[in-house]
PDB file of C-alpha atoms in Angstrom:
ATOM      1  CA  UNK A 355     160.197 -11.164 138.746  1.00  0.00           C
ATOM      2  CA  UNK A 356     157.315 -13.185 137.342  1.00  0.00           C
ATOM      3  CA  UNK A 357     156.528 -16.599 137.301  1.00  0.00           C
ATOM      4  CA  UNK A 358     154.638 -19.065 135.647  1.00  0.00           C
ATOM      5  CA  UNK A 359     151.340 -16.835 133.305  1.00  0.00           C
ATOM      6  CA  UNK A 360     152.999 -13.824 134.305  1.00  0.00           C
ATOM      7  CA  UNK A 361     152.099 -14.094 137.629  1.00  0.00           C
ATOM      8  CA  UNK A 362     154.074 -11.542 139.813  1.00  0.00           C
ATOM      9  CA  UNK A 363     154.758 -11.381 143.798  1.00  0.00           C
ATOM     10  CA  UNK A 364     154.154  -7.559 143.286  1.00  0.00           C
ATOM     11  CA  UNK A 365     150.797  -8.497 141.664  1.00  0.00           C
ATOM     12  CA  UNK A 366     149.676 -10.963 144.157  1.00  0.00           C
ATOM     13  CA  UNK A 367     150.584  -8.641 146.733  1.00  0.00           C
ATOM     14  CA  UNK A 368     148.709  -5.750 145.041  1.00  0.00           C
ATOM     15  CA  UNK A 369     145.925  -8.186 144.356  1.00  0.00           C
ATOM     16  CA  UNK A 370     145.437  -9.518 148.593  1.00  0.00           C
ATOM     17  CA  UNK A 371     145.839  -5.498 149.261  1.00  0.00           C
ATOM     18  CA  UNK A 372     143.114  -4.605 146.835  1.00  0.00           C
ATOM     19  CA  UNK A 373     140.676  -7.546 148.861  1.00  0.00           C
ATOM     20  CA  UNK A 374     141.270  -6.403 152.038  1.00  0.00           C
ATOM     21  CA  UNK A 375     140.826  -2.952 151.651  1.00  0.00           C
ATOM     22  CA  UNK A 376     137.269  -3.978 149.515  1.00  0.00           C
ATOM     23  CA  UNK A 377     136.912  -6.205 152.347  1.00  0.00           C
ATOM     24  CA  UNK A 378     136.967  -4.257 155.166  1.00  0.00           C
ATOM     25  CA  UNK A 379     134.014  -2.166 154.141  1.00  0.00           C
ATOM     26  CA  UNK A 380     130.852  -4.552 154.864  1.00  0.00           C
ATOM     27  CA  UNK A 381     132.900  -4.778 158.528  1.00  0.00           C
ATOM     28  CA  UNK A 382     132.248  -1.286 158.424  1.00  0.00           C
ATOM     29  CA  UNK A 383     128.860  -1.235 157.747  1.00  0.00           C
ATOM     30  CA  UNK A 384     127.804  -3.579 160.490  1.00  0.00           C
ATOM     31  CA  UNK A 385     129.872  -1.523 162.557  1.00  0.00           C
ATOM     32  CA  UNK A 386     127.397   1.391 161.152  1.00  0.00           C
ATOM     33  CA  UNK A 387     124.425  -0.609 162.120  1.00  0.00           C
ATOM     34  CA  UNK A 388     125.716  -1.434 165.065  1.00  0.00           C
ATOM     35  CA  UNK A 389     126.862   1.957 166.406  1.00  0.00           C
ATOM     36  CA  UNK A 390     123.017   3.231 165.313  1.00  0.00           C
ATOM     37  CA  UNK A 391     121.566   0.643 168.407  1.00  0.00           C
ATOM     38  CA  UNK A 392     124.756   1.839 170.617  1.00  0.00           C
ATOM     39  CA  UNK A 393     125.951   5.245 169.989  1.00  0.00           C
ATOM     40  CA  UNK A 394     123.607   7.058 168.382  1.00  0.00           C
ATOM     41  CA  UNK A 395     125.287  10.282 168.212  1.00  0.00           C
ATOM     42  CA  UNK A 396     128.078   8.767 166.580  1.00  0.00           C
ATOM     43  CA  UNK A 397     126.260   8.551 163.223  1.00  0.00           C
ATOM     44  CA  UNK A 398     126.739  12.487 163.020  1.00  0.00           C
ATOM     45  CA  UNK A 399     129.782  11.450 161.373  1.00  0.00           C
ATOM     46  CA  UNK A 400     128.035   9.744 158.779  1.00  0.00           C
ATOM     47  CA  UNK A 401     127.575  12.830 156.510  1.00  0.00           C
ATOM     48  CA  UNK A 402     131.082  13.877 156.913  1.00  0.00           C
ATOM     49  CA  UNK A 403     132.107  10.414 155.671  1.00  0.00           C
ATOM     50  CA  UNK A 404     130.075  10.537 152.191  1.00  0.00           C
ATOM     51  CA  UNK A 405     131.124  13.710 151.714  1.00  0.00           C
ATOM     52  CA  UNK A 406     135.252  12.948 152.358  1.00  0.00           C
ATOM     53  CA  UNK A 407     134.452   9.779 150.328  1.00  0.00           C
ATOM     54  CA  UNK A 408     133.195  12.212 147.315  1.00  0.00           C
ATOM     55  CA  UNK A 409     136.478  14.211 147.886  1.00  0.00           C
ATOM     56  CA  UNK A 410     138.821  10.879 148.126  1.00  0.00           C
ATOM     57  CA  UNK A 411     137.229   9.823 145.005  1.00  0.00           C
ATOM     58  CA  UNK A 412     137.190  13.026 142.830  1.00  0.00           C
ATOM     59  CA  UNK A 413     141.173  12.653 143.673  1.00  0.00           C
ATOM     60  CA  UNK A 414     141.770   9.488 143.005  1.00  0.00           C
ATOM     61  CA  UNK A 415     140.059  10.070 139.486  1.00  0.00           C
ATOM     62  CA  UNK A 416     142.462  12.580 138.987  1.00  0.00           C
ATOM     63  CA  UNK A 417     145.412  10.893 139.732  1.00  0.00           C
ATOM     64  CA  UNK A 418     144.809   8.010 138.134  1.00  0.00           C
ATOM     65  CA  UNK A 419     143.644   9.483 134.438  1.00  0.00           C
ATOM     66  CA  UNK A 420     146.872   8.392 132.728  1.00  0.00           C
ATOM     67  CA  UNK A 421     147.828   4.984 134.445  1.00  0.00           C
ATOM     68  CA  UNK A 422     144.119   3.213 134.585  1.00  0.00           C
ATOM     69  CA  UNK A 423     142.156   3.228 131.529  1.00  0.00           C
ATOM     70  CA  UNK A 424     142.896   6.726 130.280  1.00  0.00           C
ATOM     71  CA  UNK A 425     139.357   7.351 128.280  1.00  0.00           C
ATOM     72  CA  UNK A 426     137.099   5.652 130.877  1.00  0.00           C
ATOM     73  CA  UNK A 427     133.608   7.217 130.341  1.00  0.00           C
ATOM     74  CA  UNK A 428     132.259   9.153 133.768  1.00  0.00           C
ATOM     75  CA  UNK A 429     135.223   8.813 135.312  1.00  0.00           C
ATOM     76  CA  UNK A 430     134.946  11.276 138.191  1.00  0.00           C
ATOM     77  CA  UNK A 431     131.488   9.831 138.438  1.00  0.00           C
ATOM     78  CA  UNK A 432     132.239   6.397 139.021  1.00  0.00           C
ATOM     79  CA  UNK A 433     135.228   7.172 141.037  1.00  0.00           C
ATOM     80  CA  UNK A 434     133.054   9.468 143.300  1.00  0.00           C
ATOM     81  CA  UNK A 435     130.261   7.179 143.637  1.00  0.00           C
ATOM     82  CA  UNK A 436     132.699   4.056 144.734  1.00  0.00           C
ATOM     83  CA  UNK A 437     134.370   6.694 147.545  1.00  0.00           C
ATOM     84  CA  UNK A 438     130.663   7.740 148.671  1.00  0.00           C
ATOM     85  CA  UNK A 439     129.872   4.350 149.093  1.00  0.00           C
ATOM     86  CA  UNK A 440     133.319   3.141 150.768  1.00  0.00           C
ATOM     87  CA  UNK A 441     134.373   5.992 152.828  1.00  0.00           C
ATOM     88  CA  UNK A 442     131.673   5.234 155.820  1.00  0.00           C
ATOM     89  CA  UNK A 443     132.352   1.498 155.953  1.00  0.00           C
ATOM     90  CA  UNK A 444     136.117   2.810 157.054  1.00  0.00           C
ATOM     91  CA  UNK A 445     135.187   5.528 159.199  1.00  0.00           C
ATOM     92  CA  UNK A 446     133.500   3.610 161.247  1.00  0.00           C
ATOM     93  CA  UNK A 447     135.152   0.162 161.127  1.00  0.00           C
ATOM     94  CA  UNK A 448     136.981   1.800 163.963  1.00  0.00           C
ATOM     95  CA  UNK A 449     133.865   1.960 166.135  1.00  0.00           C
ATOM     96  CA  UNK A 450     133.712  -1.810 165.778  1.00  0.00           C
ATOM     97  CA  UNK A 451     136.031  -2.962 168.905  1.00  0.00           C
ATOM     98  CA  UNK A 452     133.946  -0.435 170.946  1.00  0.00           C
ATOM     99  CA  UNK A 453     130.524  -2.047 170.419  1.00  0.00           C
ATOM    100  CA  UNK A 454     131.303  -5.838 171.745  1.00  0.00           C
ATOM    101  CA  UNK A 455     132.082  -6.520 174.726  1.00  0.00           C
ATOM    102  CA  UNK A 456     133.314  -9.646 173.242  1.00  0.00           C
ATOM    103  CA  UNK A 457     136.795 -10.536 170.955  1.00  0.00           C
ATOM    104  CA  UNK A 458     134.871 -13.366 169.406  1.00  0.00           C
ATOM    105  CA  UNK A 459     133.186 -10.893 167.118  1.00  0.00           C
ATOM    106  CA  UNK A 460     136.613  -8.759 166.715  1.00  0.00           C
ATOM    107  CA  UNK A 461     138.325 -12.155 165.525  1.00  0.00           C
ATOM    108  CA  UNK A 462     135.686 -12.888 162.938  1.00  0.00           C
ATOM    109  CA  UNK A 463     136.083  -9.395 161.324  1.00  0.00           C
ATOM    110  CA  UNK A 464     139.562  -9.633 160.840  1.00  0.00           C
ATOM    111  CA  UNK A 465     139.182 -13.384 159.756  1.00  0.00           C
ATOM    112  CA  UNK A 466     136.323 -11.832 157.723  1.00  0.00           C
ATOM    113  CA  UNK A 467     139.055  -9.216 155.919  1.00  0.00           C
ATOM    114  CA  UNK A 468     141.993 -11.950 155.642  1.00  0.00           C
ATOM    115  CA  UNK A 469     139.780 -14.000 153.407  1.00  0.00           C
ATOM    116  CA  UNK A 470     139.227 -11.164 151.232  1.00  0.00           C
ATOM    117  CA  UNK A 471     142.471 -10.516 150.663  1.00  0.00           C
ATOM    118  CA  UNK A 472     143.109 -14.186 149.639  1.00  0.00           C
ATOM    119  CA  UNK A 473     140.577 -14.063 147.546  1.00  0.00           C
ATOM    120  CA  UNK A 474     141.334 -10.940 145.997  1.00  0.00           C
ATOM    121  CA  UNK A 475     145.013 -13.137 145.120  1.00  0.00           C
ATOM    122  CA  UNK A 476     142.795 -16.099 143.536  1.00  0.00           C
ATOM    123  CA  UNK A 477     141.068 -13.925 141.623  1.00  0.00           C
ATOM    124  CA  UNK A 478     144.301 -12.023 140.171  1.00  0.00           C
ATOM    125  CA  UNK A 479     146.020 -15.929 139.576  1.00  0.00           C
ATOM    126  CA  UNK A 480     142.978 -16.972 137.557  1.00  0.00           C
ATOM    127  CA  UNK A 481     142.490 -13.796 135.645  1.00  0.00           C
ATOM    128  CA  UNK A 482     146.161 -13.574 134.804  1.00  0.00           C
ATOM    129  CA  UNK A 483     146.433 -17.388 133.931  1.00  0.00           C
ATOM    130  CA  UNK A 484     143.120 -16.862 131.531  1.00  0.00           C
ATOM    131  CA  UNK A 485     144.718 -13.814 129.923  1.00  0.00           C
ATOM    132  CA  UNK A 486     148.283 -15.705 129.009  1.00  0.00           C
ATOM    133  CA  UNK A 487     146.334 -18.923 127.982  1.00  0.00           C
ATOM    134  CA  UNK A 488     143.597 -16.783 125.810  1.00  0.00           C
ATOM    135  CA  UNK A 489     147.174 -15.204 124.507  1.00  0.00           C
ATOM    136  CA  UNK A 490     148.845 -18.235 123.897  1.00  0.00           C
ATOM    137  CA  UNK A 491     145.624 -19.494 121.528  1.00  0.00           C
ATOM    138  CA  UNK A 492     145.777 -17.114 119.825  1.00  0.00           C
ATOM    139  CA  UNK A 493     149.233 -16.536 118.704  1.00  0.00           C
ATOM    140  CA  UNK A 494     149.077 -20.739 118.098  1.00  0.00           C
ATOM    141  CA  UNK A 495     146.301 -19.780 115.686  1.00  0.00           C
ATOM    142  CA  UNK A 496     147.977 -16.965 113.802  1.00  0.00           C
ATOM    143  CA  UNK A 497     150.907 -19.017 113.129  1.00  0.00           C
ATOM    144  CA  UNK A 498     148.772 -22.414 112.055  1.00  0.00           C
ATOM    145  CA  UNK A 499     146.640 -19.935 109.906  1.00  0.00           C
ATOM    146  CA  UNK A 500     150.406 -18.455 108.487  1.00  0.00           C
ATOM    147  CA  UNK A 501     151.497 -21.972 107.788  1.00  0.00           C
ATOM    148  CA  UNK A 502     148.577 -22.526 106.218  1.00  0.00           C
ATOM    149  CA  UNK A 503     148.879 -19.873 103.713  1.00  0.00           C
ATOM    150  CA  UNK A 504     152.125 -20.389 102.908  1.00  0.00           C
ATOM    151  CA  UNK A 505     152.104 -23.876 102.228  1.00  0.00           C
ATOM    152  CA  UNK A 506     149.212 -23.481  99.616  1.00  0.00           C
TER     153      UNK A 506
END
């Protein structure tokens, strides 16, 4: 069901999911830095974590060659080099409650996240509102220019 510029609850939904899953990933990487000062070992995962992000994105290129842009130049490259740079921020977002001894610093990460995914739901509202409008211009000006031309 869609509403007003073909704005969708699936879309907006879609949209928050997309910002807090791109949000979540500079959490991460202070979590990274963080765990470097506290748990050193820990970044022994690090490598693992490019390398699963190269996997997750060389199958996420795959799956994805017919639905999202289906002759996107270096697609296996860009898709590899956005799960290389990703993949660590979520590996070790899960080392972040470990490293404070304080929820103050847990709460602003997830408050952090949350805002992402609202804006990730303003952006998809104003892209989808310019797209109709930019539509709406244009099929105003075919059928002025048709009247036009018939009326001559």
């Amino acid at each position: 069901m869609s509403t007003r510029y073909g704005i969708s609850f699936l879309g907006l939904i879609l949209a928050s999911g997309a910002g807090v899953f791109l949000g979540a990933v500079p959490v991460g990487y202070v979590a990274m830095i963080a765990t470097a000062f506290v748990n050193t070992p820990m970044l022994g995962a690090l490598p693992g974590a490019v390398v699963l992000g190269a996997l997750a994105g060389l199958v996420v290129a795959y799956g994805t060659r017919h639905k999202i842009r289906p002759r996107m130049a270096q697609r296996r490259r860009r898709f590899v080099l956005a799960g290389v740079i990703t993949m660590p921020g979520y590996i070790f977002i899960g080392q972040f409650p470990n490293l404070t001894t304080s929820q103050t610093a847990a709460r602003w990460a997830v408050g952090f996240v949350l805002c992402c995914g609202v804006a990730g739901m303003v952006v998809y509202y104003q892209w989808r509102k310019r797209l109709t409008l930019q539509r709406h211009a244009r099929r105003v000006a075919a059928l002025k220019a048709r009247q036009q031309a018939t009326s001559r």
